[in-house]
PDB file of C-alpha atoms in Angstrom:
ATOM      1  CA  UNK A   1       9.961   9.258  -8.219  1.00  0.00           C
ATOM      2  CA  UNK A   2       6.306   9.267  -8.291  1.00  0.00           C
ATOM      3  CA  UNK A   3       5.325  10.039 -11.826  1.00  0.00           C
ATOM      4  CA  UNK A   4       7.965   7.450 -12.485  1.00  0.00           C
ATOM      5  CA  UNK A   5       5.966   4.931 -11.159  1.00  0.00           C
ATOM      6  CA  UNK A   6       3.026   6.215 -12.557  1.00  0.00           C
ATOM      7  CA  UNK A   7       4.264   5.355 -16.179  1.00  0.00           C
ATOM      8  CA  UNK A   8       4.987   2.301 -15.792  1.00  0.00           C
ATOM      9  CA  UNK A   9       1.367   1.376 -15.419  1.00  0.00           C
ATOM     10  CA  UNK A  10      -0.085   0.180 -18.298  1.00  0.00           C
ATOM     11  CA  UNK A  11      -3.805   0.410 -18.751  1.00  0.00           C
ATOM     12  CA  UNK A  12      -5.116  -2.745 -20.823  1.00  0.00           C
ATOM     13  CA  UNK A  13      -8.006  -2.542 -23.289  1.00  0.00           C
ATOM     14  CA  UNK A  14     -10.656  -3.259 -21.608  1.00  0.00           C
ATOM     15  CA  UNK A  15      -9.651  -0.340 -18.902  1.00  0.00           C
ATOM     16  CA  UNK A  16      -9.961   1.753 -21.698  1.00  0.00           C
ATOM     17  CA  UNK A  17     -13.135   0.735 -23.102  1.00  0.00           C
ATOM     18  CA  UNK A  18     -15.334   0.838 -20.293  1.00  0.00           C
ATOM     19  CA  UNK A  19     -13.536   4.391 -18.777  1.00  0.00           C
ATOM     20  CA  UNK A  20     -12.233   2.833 -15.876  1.00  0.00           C
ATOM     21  CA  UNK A  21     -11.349   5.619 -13.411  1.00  0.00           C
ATOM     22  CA  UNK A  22     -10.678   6.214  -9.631  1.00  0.00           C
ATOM     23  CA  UNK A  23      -7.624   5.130  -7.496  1.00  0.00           C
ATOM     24  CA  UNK A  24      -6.161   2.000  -6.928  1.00  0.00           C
ATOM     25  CA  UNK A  25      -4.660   1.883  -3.216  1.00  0.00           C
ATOM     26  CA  UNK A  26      -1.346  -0.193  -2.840  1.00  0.00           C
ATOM     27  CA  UNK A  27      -0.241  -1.370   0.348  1.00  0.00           C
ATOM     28  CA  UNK A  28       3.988  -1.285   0.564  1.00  0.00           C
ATOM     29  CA  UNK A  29       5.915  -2.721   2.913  1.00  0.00           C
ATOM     30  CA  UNK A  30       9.450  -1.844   2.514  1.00  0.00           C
ATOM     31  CA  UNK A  31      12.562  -3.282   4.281  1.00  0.00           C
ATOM     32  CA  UNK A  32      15.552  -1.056   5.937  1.00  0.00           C
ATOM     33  CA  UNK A  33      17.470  -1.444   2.488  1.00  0.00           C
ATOM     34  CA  UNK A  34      14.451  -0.005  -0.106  1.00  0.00           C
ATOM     35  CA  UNK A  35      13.664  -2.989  -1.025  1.00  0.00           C
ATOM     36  CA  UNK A  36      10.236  -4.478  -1.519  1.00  0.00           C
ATOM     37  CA  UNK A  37       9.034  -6.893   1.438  1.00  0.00           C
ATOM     38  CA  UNK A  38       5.332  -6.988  -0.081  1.00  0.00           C
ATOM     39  CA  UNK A  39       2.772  -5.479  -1.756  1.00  0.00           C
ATOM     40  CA  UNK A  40      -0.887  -5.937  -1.775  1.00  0.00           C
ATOM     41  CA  UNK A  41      -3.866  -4.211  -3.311  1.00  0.00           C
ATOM     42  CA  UNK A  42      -6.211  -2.694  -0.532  1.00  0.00           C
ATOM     43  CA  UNK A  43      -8.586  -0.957  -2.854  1.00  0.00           C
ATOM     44  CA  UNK A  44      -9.080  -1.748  -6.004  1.00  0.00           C
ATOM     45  CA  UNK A  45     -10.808  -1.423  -9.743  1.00  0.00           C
ATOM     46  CA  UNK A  46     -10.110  -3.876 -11.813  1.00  0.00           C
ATOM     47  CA  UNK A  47      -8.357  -6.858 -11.709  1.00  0.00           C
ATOM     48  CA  UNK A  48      -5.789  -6.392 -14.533  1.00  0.00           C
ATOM     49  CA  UNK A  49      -5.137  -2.766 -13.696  1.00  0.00           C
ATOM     50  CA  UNK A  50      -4.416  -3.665 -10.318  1.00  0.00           C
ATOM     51  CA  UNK A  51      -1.770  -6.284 -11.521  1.00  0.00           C
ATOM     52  CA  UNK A  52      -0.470  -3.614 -13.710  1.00  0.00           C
ATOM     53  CA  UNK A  53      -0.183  -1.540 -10.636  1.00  0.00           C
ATOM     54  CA  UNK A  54       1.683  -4.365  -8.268  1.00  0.00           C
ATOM     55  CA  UNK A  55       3.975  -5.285 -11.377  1.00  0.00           C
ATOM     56  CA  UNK A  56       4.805  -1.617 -11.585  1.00  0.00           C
ATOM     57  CA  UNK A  57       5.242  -1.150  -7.585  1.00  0.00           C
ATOM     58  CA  UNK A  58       7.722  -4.358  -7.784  1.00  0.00           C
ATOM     59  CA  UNK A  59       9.626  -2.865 -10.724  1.00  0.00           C
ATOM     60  CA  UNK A  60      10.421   0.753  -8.656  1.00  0.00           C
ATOM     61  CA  UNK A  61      13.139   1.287  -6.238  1.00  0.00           C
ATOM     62  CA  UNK A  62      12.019   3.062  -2.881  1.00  0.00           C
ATOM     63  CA  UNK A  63      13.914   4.736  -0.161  1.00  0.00           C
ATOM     64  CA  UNK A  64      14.041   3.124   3.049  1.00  0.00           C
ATOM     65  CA  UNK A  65      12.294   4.638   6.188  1.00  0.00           C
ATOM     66  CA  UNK A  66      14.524   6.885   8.836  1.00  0.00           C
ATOM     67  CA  UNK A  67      14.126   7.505  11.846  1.00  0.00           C
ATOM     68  CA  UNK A  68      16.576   9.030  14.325  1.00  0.00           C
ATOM     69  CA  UNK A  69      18.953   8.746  11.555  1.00  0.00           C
ATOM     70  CA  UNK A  70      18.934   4.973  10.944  1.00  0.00           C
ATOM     71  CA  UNK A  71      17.195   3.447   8.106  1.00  0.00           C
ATOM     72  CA  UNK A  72      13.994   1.681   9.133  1.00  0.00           C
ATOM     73  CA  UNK A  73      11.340  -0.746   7.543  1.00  0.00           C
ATOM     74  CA  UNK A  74       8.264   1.038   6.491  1.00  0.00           C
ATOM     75  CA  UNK A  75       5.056   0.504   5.633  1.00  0.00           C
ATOM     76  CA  UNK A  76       2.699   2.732   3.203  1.00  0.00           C
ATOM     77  CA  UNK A  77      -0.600   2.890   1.510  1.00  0.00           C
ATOM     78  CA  UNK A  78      -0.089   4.346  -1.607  1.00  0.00           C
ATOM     79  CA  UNK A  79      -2.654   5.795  -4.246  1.00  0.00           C
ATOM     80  CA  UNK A  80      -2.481   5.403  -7.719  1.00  0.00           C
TER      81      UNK A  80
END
C-alpha cells in the first residue's frame, strides 16, 4: 500500500540538513497488468530525493486500472 511506498524512500543527508520539506509529485503510468510503463517527476524538491522517490515508485507493485470490469492502463499523479 501507500505507507509501503512511503518507506522505501530514503531521505539522503543533505535532505536532512537543510529541512527539506513539501511534496514531491510523481507522475505513474501504469499498464493493464500493474506494471510500471513510466514514471516521471512533475513537481519536485530536490534532485536526490526525487530519485529516491522514482527508485521507490519502480520498486512497488500497483493494481491495474478497471473499468467496466476489465483491467485498464492508468495514469496518476501521485504525492509524496
Amino acid at each position: 500500500g501507500f505507507n509501503a511506498l512511503i518507506s522505501k524512500i530514503v531521505y539522503d543527508e543533505e535532505s536532512i540538513r537543510n529541512h527539506v520539506e513539501g511534496n514531491i509529485v510523481v507522475r505513474i503510468k501504469i499498464d493493464e497488468k500493474g506494471e510500471i510503463a513510466s514514471c516521471r517527476i512533475v513537481k519536485s524538491l530536490n534532485p536526490k530525493l526525487d530519485k529516491s522517490v522514482l527508485d521507490a515508485v519502480r520498486s512497488t507493485i500497483f493494481l491495474p486500472g478497471v473499468k467496466d470490469g476489465v483491467k485498464t492502463a492508468m495514469q496518476i499523479d501521485l504525492p509524496l
